[in-house]
Amino acid sequence: MVRGARQPQQPRSRLAPRLTGTVEKPPRKRRSRTEFALKEIMSSGGAEDDIPQGERKTVTDFCYLLDKSKQLFNGLRDLPQYGQKQWQSYFGRTFDVYTKLWKFQQQHRPELVVKKLRYYARFIVVCLLLNKMDVVKDLVKELSDEIEDYTHRFNTEDQVEWNLVLQEVAAFIEADPVMVLNDDNTIVITSNRLAETGAPLLEQGMIVGQLSLADALIIGNCNNQVKFSELTVDMFRMLQALEREPMNLASQMNKPGMQESADKPTRRENPHKYLLYKPTFSQLYTFLAASFKELPANSVLLIYLSATGVFPTGRSDSEGPYDFGGVLTNSNRDIINGDAIHKRNQSHKEMHCLHPGDLYPFTRKPLFIIVDSSNSVAYKNFTNLFGQPLVCLLSPTAYPKALQDQSQRGSLFTLFLNNPLMAFLFVSGLSSMRRGLWEKCQEYLRKINRDIAQLLTHSRSIDQAFLQFFGDEFLRLLLTRFIFCSATMRMHKIFRETRNYPESYPQLPRDETVENPHLQKHILELASILDVRNVFFENTIDDY
């Protein structure tokens, strides 16, 4: 289940759909323009929430006339082929209804076509959430044709806004920096969901916690990042990283030892997610509190923050959880006086900011935090007050200049957590790859993840919080990808500043994890397979 907060108006096209509600799949075959237009939309329950009462009546009246005309027309076919009186009266009624329907369409056609366009946009959002990228591309082409036809026929004033919708979704589906190609140069649709063999398996003797990820808050508030509707690229990538690949029960049942009904594979649940696009502080805190309250026993709450950094103003004599800034939350823009007062008084803290101290109350339960921000290091200053498992994975606060131009297409750190091989190719300067080589590298990356898991569980100095989260497949995969990301950046020749590297709370033992010679050897081997070994240092530890 995915839910999102209803936000105040943001700088987005008012025509783009919200993420709330459910949308049914439209038929793939083209119907007549009038039949396809809005009957399907009204059957999607959540869609009605955003339709004004006047527009809803238009759609209802249209659906009524459409149904009535169908009934009468079908009735003509069933009449006996003799008896003029029966035919004449029934034909007259049918003709009257079709006349009303035709007049209604002429009067309300622009409104009905706009509903059809909005339905396309809604369905594109649903297909994005389901990672049906091939369907999305087909729908975008159909939507483009419909918009062109709509603006040409009606010469409307909202043409610019509908073109903005097209530009947004086109940029969204082209955000990946690397293309995987078949032999015929068609693009391969890759899935970054958790597959059956995705997370490294727990080997016998590994002592880890039994916590499971139950809830995740995915928060996006980055300026100028590619988005569609209320879904940024970073939010989308993290959402996919916290979804399981749908299980193919047919192939599962064909495995040896799976014939008995008692051995049928059980359906494993995905964590429940809230998608919050540019929430205010009060909205964010409301969802946090609700998720915290409903969190089951032995479960974990994950908070993902992709947001602009807020830095402290002035100097402070203390170093508390409100003295390092944090990440930006949305202001309602109507607190002009409050903002003006704040700017005059440098001793006050930023009110539209989620400070590390704001999360302290929620550390009473197991908490896993990911911060992708230019001020992520503010969350390095945590204090574990209640002794519950607590881990923060923190992005670099700056990237080398050669990579900064790509920030609009999503953060490199989040890309590593979502698709580490694509991120590795990107920092190595590759923009495309054949499918066979891609699959070979994916297999080698799975070996790297298995070795990282062993490094973590065999470490004698690692903080136990990491191991307490390691029993959950999603969190285990995120942790191994985080270490792979950090090790790769430390070995790369253009990542030379400390602020270019990810950090964590608690700190990881570097010599046993991100700077481990065995892991460094694996990364150089992966670079050799790709013929990009020259962009990495050979003797990394000696170069520090």
XYZ file of C-alpha atoms in Angstrom:
544
model
C 0.000 0.000 0.000
C 1.306 3.429 -0.872
C -0.100 6.591 0.613
C 0.987 10.191 0.249
C 0.256 13.402 2.075
C -1.990 15.922 0.370
C 0.262 18.922 0.050
C -0.339 22.631 -0.466
C 0.113 23.720 -4.054
C 3.677 23.230 -5.218
C 5.387 24.577 -8.327
C 4.063 21.745 -10.486
C 1.580 21.519 -13.295
C -1.950 21.587 -11.927
C -2.837 19.016 -14.569
C -0.556 16.326 -13.193
C -2.339 13.717 -11.061
C -1.794 13.102 -7.381
C -0.416 9.841 -6.057
C -3.427 9.180 -3.858
C -6.271 6.975 -5.026
C -6.438 3.925 -7.239
C -6.713 3.784 -10.990
C -7.945 0.889 -13.067
C -6.055 -0.229 -16.155
C -7.523 1.112 -19.412
C -8.023 -1.277 -22.314
C -5.067 -1.549 -24.647
C -7.276 -1.626 -27.764
C -8.532 1.720 -28.982
C -12.232 2.299 -28.627
C -14.310 5.119 -30.010
C -13.286 8.480 -28.627
C -16.510 9.018 -26.680
C -16.693 5.551 -25.154
C -13.086 5.589 -23.994
C -13.270 9.162 -22.715
C -14.582 8.985 -19.195
C -16.622 5.976 -18.327
C -13.452 4.161 -17.242
C -12.364 7.112 -15.111
C -15.556 7.192 -13.104
C -15.115 3.508 -12.299
C -11.829 4.234 -10.526
C -12.819 5.001 -6.958
C -9.963 7.231 -5.852
C -10.123 9.373 -8.974
C -13.371 11.055 -7.883
C -11.671 12.789 -4.961
C -10.033 15.377 -7.244
C -13.053 16.009 -9.547
C -15.138 19.115 -8.731
C -18.853 18.578 -8.298
C -19.790 20.359 -11.546
C -17.348 18.327 -13.618
C -18.468 15.114 -11.933
C -22.092 15.825 -12.984
C -20.938 16.286 -16.585
C -19.246 12.881 -16.534
C -22.224 11.219 -14.814
C -24.675 12.620 -17.367
C -22.447 11.518 -20.214
C -22.152 7.977 -18.849
C -25.937 7.805 -18.403
C -26.632 8.858 -22.009
C -23.950 6.500 -23.300
C -25.407 3.516 -21.419
C -28.955 4.395 -22.423
C -28.045 4.675 -26.105
C -26.327 1.276 -25.987
C -29.344 -0.368 -24.352
C -31.780 1.037 -26.909
C -29.543 0.198 -29.852
C -29.147 -3.394 -28.648
C -32.900 -3.515 -28.155
C -33.436 -2.705 -31.855
C -31.490 -5.809 -32.781
C -33.743 -7.999 -30.655
C -37.045 -6.733 -32.106
C -38.942 -9.006 -34.514
C -38.416 -8.205 -38.175
C -42.106 -7.519 -38.757
C -44.604 -5.115 -37.220
C -44.018 -1.500 -38.204
C -45.567 -0.041 -35.036
C -43.034 -1.690 -32.723
C -40.126 -0.596 -34.872
C -41.282 2.976 -35.289
C -41.744 3.774 -31.603
C -38.535 2.054 -30.495
C -36.512 3.606 -33.317
C -37.833 7.037 -32.380
C -36.744 6.654 -28.748
C -33.305 5.414 -29.821
C -32.862 8.295 -32.252
C -33.850 10.817 -29.546
C -31.271 9.472 -27.086
C -28.506 9.430 -29.708
C -29.413 13.010 -30.633
C -29.103 14.067 -26.970
C -25.792 12.218 -26.679
C -24.450 13.903 -29.837
C -25.508 17.377 -28.621
C -24.062 16.682 -25.187
C -20.729 15.693 -26.738
C -20.592 18.829 -28.854
C -21.330 20.995 -25.810
C -18.972 19.281 -23.364
C -16.359 17.719 -25.631
C -13.401 19.795 -24.322
C -14.246 18.831 -20.726
C -14.538 15.152 -21.630
C -11.245 15.146 -23.518
C -9.473 16.840 -20.577
C -10.776 14.054 -18.308
C -9.381 11.543 -20.768
C -5.964 13.263 -20.685
C -5.985 13.316 -16.892
C -6.831 9.642 -16.885
C -3.797 8.935 -19.058
C -1.615 10.915 -16.643
C -3.029 9.015 -13.660
C -2.427 5.668 -15.289
C 1.157 6.642 -16.146
C 1.777 7.302 -12.432
C 0.370 3.877 -11.529
C 2.546 2.153 -14.143
C 5.614 4.003 -12.826
C 4.883 2.782 -9.301
C 4.522 -0.770 -10.661
C 7.763 -0.352 -12.664
C 5.923 -1.094 -15.938
C 8.272 1.114 -17.941
C 7.438 -0.479 -21.288
C 3.752 0.333 -20.729
C 4.692 3.858 -19.599
C 6.493 4.526 -22.867
C 3.470 3.378 -24.883
C 1.148 5.535 -22.782
C 3.375 8.598 -23.160
C 3.227 8.282 -26.941
C -0.571 7.898 -26.825
C -0.864 10.862 -24.451
C 1.311 12.969 -26.755
C -0.954 12.182 -29.708
C -4.078 12.947 -27.665
C -2.654 16.284 -26.463
C -1.702 17.278 -29.994
C -5.197 16.440 -31.219
C -6.820 18.229 -28.268
C -4.852 21.468 -28.669
C -5.264 21.462 -32.448
C -9.046 21.004 -32.349
C -9.947 23.263 -29.436
C -7.161 25.880 -29.408
C -7.140 25.834 -25.603
C -5.179 27.969 -23.148
C -3.819 24.980 -21.180
C -1.636 23.735 -24.033
C 1.557 24.878 -22.277
C 0.634 23.018 -19.122
C -0.117 19.768 -20.933
C 3.179 20.049 -22.790
C 4.856 20.494 -19.390
C 3.278 17.214 -18.257
C 4.787 15.497 -21.310
C 8.203 17.050 -20.682
C 8.142 15.953 -17.034
C 7.333 12.316 -17.733
C 9.768 12.160 -20.673
C 12.598 13.470 -18.456
C 11.564 11.043 -15.715
C 11.788 7.898 -17.847
C 15.102 9.085 -19.339
C 16.706 9.811 -15.950
C 18.807 6.635 -15.826
C 22.351 7.580 -16.871
C 23.173 4.193 -18.458
C 21.280 2.207 -21.113
C 21.365 -1.588 -21.237
C 20.970 -2.736 -24.843
C 19.910 -5.940 -26.550
C 21.771 -7.160 -29.630
C 19.260 -5.323 -31.817
C 19.939 -2.079 -29.876
C 16.536 -2.060 -28.162
C 16.660 -0.885 -24.546
C 16.369 -3.533 -21.830
C 13.900 -2.708 -19.040
C 15.795 -3.515 -15.848
C 14.140 -4.123 -12.498
C 15.729 -2.939 -9.276
C 13.284 -4.621 -6.920
C 14.390 -7.232 -4.414
C 14.612 -10.531 -6.309
C 14.761 -13.980 -4.769
C 18.552 -14.022 -5.141
C 18.997 -10.281 -4.633
C 20.060 -9.988 -0.999
C 23.085 -11.993 0.161
C 21.957 -15.080 2.054
C 22.700 -15.465 5.748
C 25.222 -18.231 6.101
C 25.254 -20.686 8.950
C 26.897 -19.199 12.004
C 26.045 -15.570 11.166
C 24.591 -13.980 14.303
C 22.150 -11.239 13.359
C 18.988 -9.678 14.739
C 15.445 -10.812 13.940
C 13.978 -7.379 13.224
C 11.936 -6.867 10.051
C 11.231 -3.697 8.076
C 7.535 -2.846 8.470
C 7.115 0.843 7.572
C 9.003 3.307 5.385
C 8.582 7.065 4.995
C 9.987 8.209 1.645
C 10.341 11.984 1.673
C 11.358 14.130 -1.292
C 12.074 17.859 -1.114
C 14.923 18.505 -3.547
C 14.906 21.630 -5.673
C 15.182 21.223 -9.444
C 15.146 17.422 -9.467
C 13.329 15.581 -12.235
C 9.855 14.554 -11.115
C 6.466 13.529 -12.407
C 3.348 14.435 -10.461
C 4.460 14.214 -6.807
C 7.204 11.642 -7.337
C 10.853 12.666 -7.694
C 13.463 10.380 -9.250
C 15.080 9.783 -5.847
C 11.729 8.896 -4.268
C 10.973 6.512 -7.131
C 14.340 4.782 -6.852
C 14.056 4.276 -3.115
C 10.491 3.040 -3.539
C 11.704 0.393 -5.998
C 14.534 -0.627 -3.650
C 11.931 -1.399 -0.967
C 9.717 -3.581 -3.192
C 9.974 -7.302 -3.809
C 10.022 -8.658 -7.319
C 6.662 -10.412 -7.827
C 7.142 -14.127 -7.260
C 6.548 -16.475 -10.173
C 4.584 -19.188 -8.402
C 4.591 -21.462 -11.460
C 8.388 -21.647 -11.546
C 8.510 -21.974 -7.761
C 6.206 -24.990 -7.812
C 8.388 -26.728 -10.383
C 11.365 -26.738 -8.044
C 12.318 -30.070 -6.436
C 10.627 -30.644 -3.109
C 7.791 -28.196 -3.820
C 5.115 -30.658 -4.934
C 3.255 -30.916 -1.669
C 0.692 -28.263 -0.843
C 2.321 -27.695 2.515
C 5.493 -26.648 0.699
C 3.879 -23.862 -1.317
C 5.944 -20.669 -1.094
C 4.478 -18.151 1.301
C 3.798 -14.648 0.082
C 6.223 -12.257 1.731
C 4.927 -8.785 2.409
C 6.466 -5.543 1.215
C 6.957 -2.841 3.832
C 4.150 -0.306 4.042
C 5.192 3.020 2.541
C 4.236 6.677 2.778
C 5.315 8.867 -0.136
C 5.605 12.481 0.999
C 6.459 15.067 -1.636
C 7.517 18.411 -0.173
C 5.679 17.953 3.147
C 5.534 20.698 5.726
C 7.104 19.953 9.084
C 3.686 19.325 10.640
C 2.677 16.943 7.855
C 5.937 15.038 8.101
C 5.654 14.785 11.875
C 2.040 13.634 11.648
C 2.955 10.728 9.374
C 5.993 9.903 11.494
C 3.885 9.763 14.639
C 1.218 7.619 12.976
C 3.768 5.158 11.629
C 5.581 5.041 14.977
C 2.318 4.338 16.807
C 1.297 1.499 14.469
C 4.733 -0.148 14.251
C 4.420 -3.833 15.238
C 6.712 -5.474 17.773
C 10.184 -6.478 16.529
C 9.771 -4.197 13.531
C 11.772 -1.350 12.016
C 10.731 2.099 10.813
C 12.783 3.400 7.878
C 12.996 7.133 7.133
C 14.410 8.180 3.771
C 15.137 11.909 3.389
C 16.018 13.311 -0.022
C 16.028 17.036 0.610
C 17.909 20.298 0.329
C 20.315 20.896 3.192
C 19.686 23.570 5.821
C 22.860 24.857 7.453
C 23.164 26.526 10.867
C 23.252 30.322 10.935
C 25.712 32.091 13.196
C 27.853 30.450 15.807
C 26.626 28.411 18.742
C 28.304 27.790 22.067
C 26.776 24.316 22.246
C 26.809 21.303 19.947
C 23.372 19.873 20.503
C 20.985 18.109 18.102
C 19.592 21.477 16.933
C 22.940 23.179 16.297
C 24.001 21.499 13.037
C 21.023 22.268 10.811
C 19.279 19.450 8.954
C 17.145 19.114 5.830
C 14.494 21.434 4.451
C 10.770 20.932 4.928
C 8.166 22.843 2.972
C 7.000 26.244 4.194
C 3.384 27.182 3.588
C 4.480 30.560 2.171
C 1.881 32.294 4.235
C 4.177 32.642 7.250
C 5.792 35.745 5.769
C 5.978 37.619 9.058
C 7.476 34.658 10.851
C 10.139 34.234 8.193
C 10.993 37.927 8.305
C 11.444 37.810 12.081
C 13.603 34.707 11.763
C 15.917 36.369 9.262
C 16.467 39.299 11.575
C 17.305 37.103 14.567
C 20.262 34.847 13.811
C 20.066 33.144 17.219
C 16.837 31.351 16.270
C 16.847 27.938 14.634
C 15.357 27.367 11.195
C 11.718 26.407 11.753
C 11.228 24.819 8.311
C 13.925 22.243 8.961
C 13.955 18.681 10.196
C 16.755 18.733 12.754
C 18.346 15.520 14.089
C 16.799 16.348 17.464
C 13.321 16.227 15.898
C 13.795 12.490 15.370
C 14.885 11.720 18.945
C 11.378 10.796 20.198
C 11.132 8.095 17.512
C 14.373 6.393 18.544
C 12.353 4.633 21.250
C 11.817 1.963 18.581
C 14.246 0.506 16.007
C 14.973 3.262 13.492
C 16.853 3.079 10.177
C 17.562 6.479 8.591
C 18.890 7.326 5.127
C 19.737 10.972 4.440
C 20.604 12.142 0.921
C 21.367 15.832 1.266
C 24.053 18.485 1.059
C 23.901 18.620 4.871
C 23.545 14.910 5.592
C 26.421 15.066 8.106
C 24.129 16.930 10.513
C 22.644 13.505 11.305
C 26.050 12.149 12.250
C 25.604 13.925 15.575
C 22.977 11.540 16.911
C 22.834 10.249 20.444
C 21.174 6.902 21.081
C 19.178 7.851 24.168
C 17.014 4.753 24.517
C 19.340 1.902 23.561
C 17.214 0.766 20.614
C 18.859 -0.190 17.298
C 19.646 2.999 15.375
C 21.586 3.424 12.115
C 21.963 6.447 9.828
C 23.365 6.114 6.308
C 24.529 9.518 5.094
C 25.253 10.659 1.543
C 28.301 12.657 0.474
C 27.702 16.361 1.007
C 29.343 17.264 -2.309
C 30.365 15.522 -5.527
C 33.274 16.121 -7.912
C 32.579 18.879 -10.447
C 32.533 16.392 -13.310
C 29.411 14.764 -11.853
C 27.531 17.800 -10.540
C 25.739 18.468 -13.847
C 23.818 15.217 -13.419
C 22.201 16.142 -10.088
C 18.844 16.983 -11.703
C 18.548 13.374 -12.871
C 18.756 12.083 -9.311
C 21.368 11.665 -6.609
C 24.346 9.379 -7.201
C 24.133 8.108 -3.617
C 20.506 6.999 -3.986
C 21.341 5.458 -7.380
C 23.984 3.306 -5.645
C 21.362 2.128 -3.132
C 18.871 1.412 -5.926
C 21.071 0.104 -8.758
C 24.732 -0.157 -7.716
C 25.937 -1.526 -11.062
C 24.392 1.364 -13.004
C 25.971 3.819 -10.546
C 29.345 2.078 -10.918
C 29.113 2.328 -14.713
C 28.163 5.988 -14.488
C 31.134 7.016 -12.317
C 33.349 4.970 -14.666
C 32.251 7.093 -17.621
C 30.103 4.466 -19.381
C 26.694 5.352 -20.806
C 25.610 2.071 -22.424
C 26.271 -1.651 -22.180
C 25.269 -4.879 -23.881
C 22.904 -7.145 -22.022
C 25.318 -10.085 -21.843
C 28.055 -8.045 -20.167
C 25.494 -6.432 -17.852
C 24.327 -9.830 -16.605
C 27.919 -11.002 -16.144
C 28.687 -7.924 -14.016
C 25.478 -8.378 -12.018
C 26.550 -11.909 -11.150
C 29.960 -10.660 -10.013
C 28.300 -7.910 -7.979
C 26.242 -10.556 -6.161
C 29.531 -12.212 -5.198
C 30.813 -8.855 -3.903
C 27.642 -8.446 -1.800
C 28.123 -11.907 -0.288
C 31.682 -11.037 0.691
C 30.575 -7.680 2.166
C 28.015 -9.550 4.274
C 30.778 -11.775 5.598
C 32.982 -8.771 6.375
C 30.188 -7.248 8.437
C 29.188 -10.340 10.352
C 32.792 -11.403 11.025
C 33.919 -7.972 12.194
C 34.969 -7.823 15.834
C 34.654 -4.061 16.190
C 31.440 -3.265 14.320
C 28.614 -1.637 16.266
C 25.904 -4.187 17.058
C 23.201 -1.911 15.631
C 24.273 -2.887 12.104
C 23.955 -6.586 12.902
C 20.564 -6.124 14.556
C 19.212 -4.784 11.240
C 21.062 -7.365 9.144
C 18.408 -10.047 9.534
C 15.989 -8.165 7.268
C 16.540 -8.714 3.522
C 15.834 -5.118 2.492
C 18.061 -3.588 5.154
C 20.789 -6.162 4.545
C 20.863 -5.252 0.852
C 20.893 -1.515 1.615
C 23.812 -1.956 4.021
C 25.894 -3.999 1.569
C 25.167 -1.507 -1.227
C 26.122 1.371 1.074
C 29.501 -0.228 1.783
C 30.056 -0.952 -1.918
C 29.212 2.696 -2.697
C 31.587 4.025 -0.058
C 34.434 1.706 -1.088
C 33.991 2.602 -4.773
C 34.087 6.339 -4.116
C 37.173 6.027 -1.906
C 39.010 4.163 -4.672
C 37.906 6.446 -7.516
C 40.465 8.988 -8.696
C 38.124 11.994 -8.892
C 36.587 11.485 -5.406
C 39.428 12.987 -3.409
C 37.787 15.177 -0.750
C 36.417 13.874 2.530
C 33.027 15.404 1.757
C 32.863 13.205 -1.378
C 32.448 10.080 0.777
C 29.359 8.654 2.484
C 29.372 8.415 6.265
C 27.304 6.612 8.851
C 26.148 6.685 12.432
C 27.506 4.679 14.180
C 30.778 4.746 12.277
C 31.814 1.617 10.436
C 35.299 0.186 11.108
C 36.958 1.313 7.879
C 39.773 -1.220 7.767
C 37.249 -4.072 8.065
C 34.650 -2.698 5.648
C 34.976 0.251 3.227
C 38.796 0.133 3.106
C 39.160 -3.632 3.326
C 41.861 -4.867 0.864
C 39.754 -7.895 -0.093
C 36.810 -5.653 -1.084
C 39.137 -3.278 -2.938
C 40.475 -6.201 -4.947
C 36.912 -7.137 -5.940
C 36.162 -3.594 -7.098
C 39.306 -3.521 -9.243
C 38.308 -6.864 -10.753
C 34.848 -5.498 -11.613
C 36.540 -2.477 -13.191
C 38.751 -4.837 -15.225
C 35.720 -6.716 -16.560
C 34.414 -3.327 -17.766
C 37.838 -2.173 -18.984
C 37.740 0.930 -16.756
C 40.425 0.008 -14.250
C 42.324 3.186 -15.124
C 39.789 5.396 -13.269
C 40.583 3.719 -9.922
C 43.663 3.780 -7.708
C 45.501 0.468 -7.553
C 47.033 0.800 -4.090
C 44.213 2.689 -2.459
C 45.238 2.576 1.188
C 48.718 3.892 0.367
C 47.149 6.849 -1.470
C 45.272 8.238 1.543
